mmCIF file of N, CA, C and O in Angstrom:
data_model
loop_
_atom_site.group_PDB
_atom_site.id
_atom_site.type_symbol
_atom_site.label_atom_id
_atom_site.label_comp_id
_atom_site.label_asym_id
_atom_site.label_seq_id
_atom_site.Cartn_x
_atom_site.Cartn_y
_atom_site.Cartn_z
ATOM 1 N N UNK A 849 0.850 -1.170 0.000
ATOM 2 C CA UNK A 849 0.000 0.000 0.000
ATOM 3 C C UNK A 849 0.901 1.240 0.000
ATOM 4 O O UNK A 849 1.832 1.340 0.783
ATOM 5 N N UNK A 850 0.582 2.171 -0.881
ATOM 6 C CA UNK A 850 1.317 3.431 -0.965
ATOM 7 C C UNK A 850 0.301 4.558 -0.790
ATOM 8 O O UNK A 850 -0.750 4.566 -1.418
ATOM 9 N N UNK A 851 0.629 5.499 0.074
ATOM 10 C CA UNK A 851 -0.225 6.666 0.287
ATOM 11 C C UNK A 851 0.555 7.906 -0.109
ATOM 12 O O UNK A 851 1.674 8.115 0.363
ATOM 13 N N UNK A 852 -0.040 8.709 -0.991
ATOM 14 C CA UNK A 852 0.567 9.963 -1.424
ATOM 15 C C UNK A 852 -0.328 11.094 -0.946
ATOM 16 O O UNK A 852 -1.494 11.174 -1.306
ATOM 17 N N UNK A 853 0.240 11.955 -0.116
ATOM 18 C CA UNK A 853 -0.499 13.098 0.421
ATOM 19 C C UNK A 853 0.436 14.305 0.408
ATOM 20 O O UNK A 853 1.083 14.617 1.395
ATOM 21 N N UNK A 854 0.540 14.928 -0.743
ATOM 22 C CA UNK A 854 1.453 16.051 -0.933
ATOM 23 C C UNK A 854 0.698 17.370 -0.938
ATOM 24 O O UNK A 854 -0.450 17.440 -1.366
ATOM 25 N N UNK A 855 1.368 18.401 -0.506
ATOM 26 C CA UNK A 855 0.814 19.743 -0.571
ATOM 27 C C UNK A 855 1.315 20.444 -1.831
ATOM 28 O O UNK A 855 0.634 21.282 -2.406
ATOM 29 N N UNK A 856 2.497 20.036 -2.276
ATOM 30 C CA UNK A 856 3.120 20.666 -3.441
ATOM 31 C C UNK A 856 4.040 19.660 -4.104
ATOM 32 O O UNK A 856 4.650 18.824 -3.430
ATOM 33 N N UNK A 857 4.149 19.711 -5.412
ATOM 34 C CA UNK A 857 5.193 18.998 -6.124
ATOM 35 C C UNK A 857 5.508 19.758 -7.400
ATOM 36 O O UNK A 857 4.698 20.526 -7.902
ATOM 37 N N UNK A 858 6.727 19.546 -7.894
ATOM 38 C CA UNK A 858 7.134 20.168 -9.151
ATOM 39 C C UNK A 858 7.514 19.069 -10.135
ATOM 40 O O UNK A 858 7.394 17.880 -9.825
ATOM 41 N N UNK A 859 7.968 19.425 -11.299
ATOM 42 C CA UNK A 859 8.255 18.420 -12.327
ATOM 43 C C UNK A 859 9.371 17.467 -11.893
ATOM 44 O O UNK A 859 9.303 16.271 -12.189
ATOM 45 N N UNK A 860 10.357 17.965 -11.171
ATOM 46 C CA UNK A 860 11.453 17.098 -10.714
ATOM 47 C C UNK A 860 10.966 16.077 -9.691
ATOM 48 O O UNK A 860 11.301 14.887 -9.781
ATOM 49 N N UNK A 861 10.165 16.522 -8.739
ATOM 50 C CA UNK A 861 9.664 15.574 -7.741
ATOM 51 C C UNK A 861 8.658 14.615 -8.369
ATOM 52 O O UNK A 861 8.595 13.438 -8.005
ATOM 53 N N UNK A 862 7.897 15.070 -9.346
ATOM 54 C CA UNK A 862 6.942 14.197 -10.029
ATOM 55 C C UNK A 862 7.677 13.075 -10.766
ATOM 56 O O UNK A 862 7.245 11.916 -10.742
ATOM 57 N N UNK A 863 8.797 13.389 -11.390
ATOM 58 C CA UNK A 863 9.600 12.356 -12.053
ATOM 59 C C UNK A 863 10.035 11.292 -11.057
ATOM 60 O O UNK A 863 10.009 10.095 -11.354
ATOM 61 N N UNK A 864 10.438 11.714 -9.860
ATOM 62 C CA UNK A 864 10.869 10.767 -8.837
ATOM 63 C C UNK A 864 9.703 9.924 -8.320
ATOM 64 O O UNK A 864 9.858 8.732 -8.052
ATOM 65 N N UNK A 865 8.545 10.529 -8.198
ATOM 66 C CA UNK A 865 7.353 9.786 -7.775
ATOM 67 C C UNK A 865 7.029 8.711 -8.804
ATOM 68 O O UNK A 865 6.737 7.560 -8.456
ATOM 69 N N UNK A 866 7.098 9.056 -10.079
ATOM 70 C CA UNK A 866 6.824 8.092 -11.146
ATOM 71 C C UNK A 866 7.850 6.957 -11.117
ATOM 72 O O UNK A 866 7.495 5.779 -11.229
ATOM 73 N N UNK A 867 9.122 7.295 -10.930
ATOM 74 C CA UNK A 867 10.167 6.266 -10.828
ATOM 75 C C UNK A 867 9.880 5.329 -9.654
ATOM 76 O O UNK A 867 10.085 4.117 -9.755
ATOM 77 N N UNK A 868 9.429 5.895 -8.545
ATOM 78 C CA UNK A 868 9.108 5.089 -7.370
ATOM 79 C C UNK A 868 7.976 4.108 -7.689
ATOM 80 O O UNK A 868 8.048 2.930 -7.349
ATOM 81 N N UNK A 869 6.936 4.594 -8.368
ATOM 82 C CA UNK A 869 5.822 3.718 -8.729
ATOM 83 C C UNK A 869 6.275 2.591 -9.652
ATOM 84 O O UNK A 869 5.862 1.440 -9.501
ATOM 85 N N UNK A 870 7.118 2.919 -10.615
ATOM 86 C CA UNK A 870 7.621 1.892 -11.540
ATOM 87 C C UNK A 870 8.402 0.833 -10.778
ATOM 88 O O UNK A 870 8.226 -0.377 -10.992
ATOM 89 N N UNK A 871 9.253 1.256 -9.870
ATOM 90 C CA UNK A 871 10.042 0.313 -9.072
ATOM 91 C C UNK A 871 9.132 -0.532 -8.182
ATOM 92 O O UNK A 871 9.317 -1.755 -8.069
ATOM 93 N N UNK A 872 8.130 0.083 -7.575
ATOM 94 C CA UNK A 872 7.187 -0.664 -6.740
ATOM 95 C C UNK A 872 6.426 -1.690 -7.558
ATOM 96 O O UNK A 872 6.189 -2.812 -7.091
ATOM 97 N N UNK A 873 6.042 -1.340 -8.788
ATOM 98 C CA UNK A 873 5.373 -2.290 -9.680
ATOM 99 C C UNK A 873 6.262 -3.506 -9.922
ATOM 100 O O UNK A 873 5.799 -4.641 -9.880
ATOM 101 N N UNK A 874 7.526 -3.258 -10.181
ATOM 102 C CA UNK A 874 8.466 -4.351 -10.442
ATOM 103 C C UNK A 874 8.601 -5.255 -9.221
ATOM 104 O O UNK A 874 8.572 -6.480 -9.342
ATOM 105 N N UNK A 875 8.748 -4.655 -8.060
ATOM 106 C CA UNK A 875 8.959 -5.425 -6.837
ATOM 107 C C UNK A 875 7.714 -6.166 -6.377
ATOM 108 O O UNK A 875 7.809 -7.226 -5.763
ATOM 109 N N UNK A 876 6.561 -5.618 -6.660
ATOM 110 C CA UNK A 876 5.306 -6.205 -6.188
ATOM 111 C C UNK A 876 4.571 -6.960 -7.285
ATOM 112 O O UNK A 876 3.390 -7.273 -7.144
ATOM 113 N N UNK A 877 5.253 -7.255 -8.375
ATOM 114 C CA UNK A 877 4.622 -7.969 -9.492
ATOM 115 C C UNK A 877 3.317 -7.314 -9.919
ATOM 116 O O UNK A 877 2.292 -7.975 -10.084
ATOM 117 N N UNK A 878 3.356 -6.008 -10.054
ATOM 118 C CA UNK A 878 2.207 -5.210 -10.511
ATOM 119 C C UNK A 878 1.034 -5.196 -9.536
ATOM 120 O O UNK A 878 -0.062 -4.793 -9.899
ATOM 121 N N UNK A 879 1.233 -5.614 -8.317
ATOM 122 C CA UNK A 879 0.146 -5.662 -7.336
ATOM 123 C C UNK A 879 0.348 -4.574 -6.278
ATOM 124 O O UNK A 879 0.673 -4.861 -5.133
ATOM 125 N N UNK A 880 0.167 -3.332 -6.667
ATOM 126 C CA UNK A 880 0.285 -2.259 -5.679
ATOM 127 C C UNK A 880 -1.041 -1.530 -5.546
ATOM 128 O O UNK A 880 -1.854 -1.523 -6.461
ATOM 129 N N UNK A 881 -1.230 -0.968 -4.384
ATOM 130 C CA UNK A 881 -2.461 -0.265 -4.039
ATOM 131 C C UNK A 881 -2.075 1.160 -3.650
ATOM 132 O O UNK A 881 -1.304 1.355 -2.710
ATOM 133 N N UNK A 882 -2.584 2.138 -4.381
ATOM 134 C CA UNK A 882 -2.211 3.533 -4.151
ATOM 135 C C UNK A 882 -3.423 4.335 -3.700
ATOM 136 O O UNK A 882 -4.482 4.279 -4.322
ATOM 137 N N UNK A 883 -3.254 5.064 -2.608
ATOM 138 C CA UNK A 883 -4.238 6.060 -2.184
ATOM 139 C C UNK A 883 -3.606 7.420 -2.422
ATOM 140 O O UNK A 883 -2.512 7.707 -1.927
ATOM 141 N N UNK A 884 -4.281 8.249 -3.193
ATOM 142 C CA UNK A 884 -3.777 9.566 -3.607
ATOM 143 C C UNK A 884 -4.714 10.612 -3.022
ATOM 144 O O UNK A 884 -5.881 10.672 -3.374
ATOM 145 N N UNK A 885 -4.197 11.408 -2.109
ATOM 146 C CA UNK A 885 -5.004 12.446 -1.483
ATOM 147 C C UNK A 885 -4.963 13.734 -2.296
ATOM 148 O O UNK A 885 -3.936 14.090 -2.870
ATOM 149 N N UNK A 886 -6.086 14.428 -2.346
ATOM 150 C CA UNK A 886 -6.173 15.716 -3.010
ATOM 151 C C UNK A 886 -7.243 16.560 -2.308
ATOM 152 O O UNK A 886 -7.998 16.057 -1.477
ATOM 153 N N UNK A 887 -7.270 17.827 -2.637
ATOM 154 C CA UNK A 887 -8.201 18.746 -1.980
ATOM 155 C C UNK A 887 -9.643 18.510 -2.406
ATOM 156 O O UNK A 887 -10.544 18.493 -1.597
ATOM 157 N N UNK A 888 -9.857 18.357 -3.714
ATOM 158 C CA UNK A 888 -11.207 18.150 -4.232
ATOM 159 C C UNK A 888 -11.110 17.534 -5.628
ATOM 160 O O UNK A 888 -10.030 17.375 -6.167
ATOM 161 N N UNK A 889 -12.255 17.209 -6.198
ATOM 162 C CA UNK A 889 -12.268 16.512 -7.490
ATOM 163 C C UNK A 889 -11.757 17.370 -8.642
ATOM 164 O O UNK A 889 -11.402 16.844 -9.689
ATOM 165 N N UNK A 890 -11.704 18.675 -8.480
ATOM 166 C CA UNK A 890 -11.214 19.566 -9.533
ATOM 167 C C UNK A 890 -9.760 19.961 -9.329
ATOM 168 O O UNK A 890 -9.252 20.828 -10.013
ATOM 169 N N UNK A 891 -9.125 19.341 -8.399
ATOM 170 C CA UNK A 891 -7.763 19.667 -7.994
ATOM 171 C C UNK A 891 -6.751 19.189 -9.045
ATOM 172 O O UNK A 891 -6.915 18.126 -9.644
ATOM 173 N N UNK A 892 -5.688 19.965 -9.271
ATOM 174 C CA UNK A 892 -4.613 19.554 -10.176
ATOM 175 C C UNK A 892 -3.958 18.257 -9.706
ATOM 176 O O UNK A 892 -3.492 17.456 -10.517
ATOM 177 N N UNK A 893 -3.918 18.063 -8.383
ATOM 178 C CA UNK A 893 -3.335 16.838 -7.841
ATOM 179 C C UNK A 893 -4.132 15.622 -8.312
ATOM 180 O O UNK A 893 -3.566 14.587 -8.632
ATOM 181 N N UNK A 894 -5.435 15.732 -8.343
ATOM 182 C CA UNK A 894 -6.260 14.610 -8.785
ATOM 183 C C UNK A 894 -6.006 14.318 -10.261
ATOM 184 O O UNK A 894 -5.855 13.161 -10.656
ATOM 185 N N UNK A 895 -5.936 15.349 -11.070
ATOM 186 C CA UNK A 895 -5.670 15.161 -12.493
ATOM 187 C C UNK A 895 -4.314 14.498 -12.721
ATOM 188 O O UNK A 895 -4.186 13.581 -13.537
ATOM 189 N N UNK A 896 -3.316 14.941 -11.979
ATOM 190 C CA UNK A 896 -1.989 14.343 -12.098
ATOM 191 C C UNK A 896 -2.019 12.882 -11.669
ATOM 192 O O UNK A 896 -1.439 12.020 -12.324
ATOM 193 N N UNK A 897 -2.709 12.591 -10.567
ATOM 194 C CA UNK A 897 -2.841 11.212 -10.111
ATOM 195 C C UNK A 897 -3.527 10.340 -11.145
ATOM 196 O O UNK A 897 -3.107 9.203 -11.388
ATOM 197 N N UNK A 898 -4.570 10.857 -11.775
ATOM 198 C CA UNK A 898 -5.267 10.100 -12.826
ATOM 199 C C UNK A 898 -4.343 9.846 -14.011
ATOM 200 O O UNK A 898 -4.351 8.753 -14.585
ATOM 201 N N UNK A 899 -3.553 10.845 -14.368
ATOM 202 C CA UNK A 899 -2.610 10.683 -15.482
ATOM 203 C C UNK A 899 -1.586 9.588 -15.184
ATOM 204 O O UNK A 899 -1.287 8.746 -16.041
ATOM 205 N N UNK A 900 -1.043 9.591 -13.962
ATOM 206 C CA UNK A 900 -0.061 8.574 -13.579
ATOM 207 C C UNK A 900 -0.719 7.197 -13.562
ATOM 208 O O UNK A 900 -0.173 6.217 -14.071
ATOM 209 N N UNK A 901 -1.897 7.132 -12.971
ATOM 210 C CA UNK A 901 -2.628 5.868 -12.891
ATOM 211 C C UNK A 901 -2.861 5.284 -14.281
ATOM 212 O O UNK A 901 -2.620 4.093 -14.514
ATOM 213 N N UNK A 902 -3.299 6.103 -15.199
ATOM 214 C CA UNK A 902 -3.561 5.644 -16.573
ATOM 215 C C UNK A 902 -2.277 5.263 -17.306
ATOM 216 O O UNK A 902 -2.232 4.247 -17.993
ATOM 217 N N UNK A 903 -1.246 6.069 -17.160
ATOM 218 C CA UNK A 903 0.005 5.828 -17.885
ATOM 219 C C UNK A 903 0.688 4.540 -17.425
ATOM 220 O O UNK A 903 1.270 3.819 -18.240
ATOM 221 N N UNK A 904 0.606 4.253 -16.125
ATOM 222 C CA UNK A 904 1.301 3.086 -15.586
ATOM 223 C C UNK A 904 0.371 1.906 -15.322
ATOM 224 O O UNK A 904 0.816 0.869 -14.822
ATOM 225 N N UNK A 905 -0.911 2.074 -15.615
ATOM 226 C CA UNK A 905 -1.913 1.021 -15.361
ATOM 227 C C UNK A 905 -1.907 0.573 -13.900
ATOM 228 O O UNK A 905 -1.934 -0.613 -13.593
ATOM 229 N N UNK A 906 -1.861 1.556 -13.016
ATOM 230 C CA UNK A 906 -1.927 1.303 -11.580
ATOM 231 C C UNK A 906 -3.263 1.847 -11.081
ATOM 232 O O UNK A 906 -3.577 3.009 -11.318
ATOM 233 N N UNK A 907 -4.043 1.022 -10.387
ATOM 234 C CA UNK A 907 -5.298 1.550 -9.846
ATOM 235 C C UNK A 907 -5.033 2.482 -8.661
ATOM 236 O O UNK A 907 -4.334 2.111 -7.723
ATOM 237 N N UNK A 908 -5.540 3.679 -8.763
ATOM 238 C CA UNK A 908 -5.432 4.650 -7.672
ATOM 239 C C UNK A 908 -6.799 4.777 -7.007
ATOM 240 O O UNK A 908 -7.827 4.740 -7.670
ATOM 241 N N UNK A 909 -6.777 4.946 -5.704
ATOM 242 C CA UNK A 909 -7.967 5.296 -4.946
ATOM 243 C C UNK A 909 -7.789 6.756 -4.537
ATOM 244 O O UNK A 909 -6.775 7.106 -3.934
ATOM 245 N N UNK A 910 -8.726 7.589 -4.895
ATOM 246 C CA UNK A 910 -8.622 9.010 -4.577
ATOM 247 C C UNK A 910 -9.408 9.294 -3.314
ATOM 248 O O UNK A 910 -10.537 8.853 -3.154
ATOM 249 N N UNK A 911 -8.762 10.028 -2.420
ATOM 250 C CA UNK A 911 -9.402 10.420 -1.175
ATOM 251 C C UNK A 911 -9.227 11.930 -1.039
ATOM 252 O O UNK A 911 -8.281 12.494 -1.571
ATOM 253 N N UNK A 912 -10.148 12.540 -0.349
ATOM 254 C CA UNK A 912 -10.122 14.003 -0.233
ATOM 255 C C UNK A 912 -9.822 14.415 1.197
ATOM 256 O O UNK A 912 -10.352 13.841 2.142
ATOM 257 N N UNK A 913 -8.949 15.398 1.312
ATOM 258 C CA UNK A 913 -8.573 15.911 2.632
ATOM 259 C C UNK A 913 -9.771 16.577 3.276
ATOM 260 O O UNK A 913 -10.574 17.249 2.615
ATOM 261 N N UNK A 914 -9.842 16.411 4.553
ATOM 262 C CA UNK A 914 -10.889 17.070 5.320
ATOM 263 C C UNK A 914 -10.320 18.364 5.881
ATOM 264 O O UNK A 914 -9.220 18.422 6.369
ATOM 265 N N UNK A 915 -11.078 19.440 5.771
ATOM 266 C CA UNK A 915 -10.598 20.743 6.263
ATOM 267 C C UNK A 915 -11.009 20.945 7.701
ATOM 268 O O UNK A 915 -11.967 20.530 8.181
#
């Protein structure tokens, strides 16, 4: 299980996050579970998470932060 709950990321950190997911896929034989936290459904974080999920064929569960 991987939980991502970031307040900010840039292109360099995003590259590292993607590398981490690829490595986790290799180690877990494609059986990883990701929870990706974001502020709301219109959040850039959610869109980025969906893009990563689709590109790497990893199922993400999206959860929203409570204020």
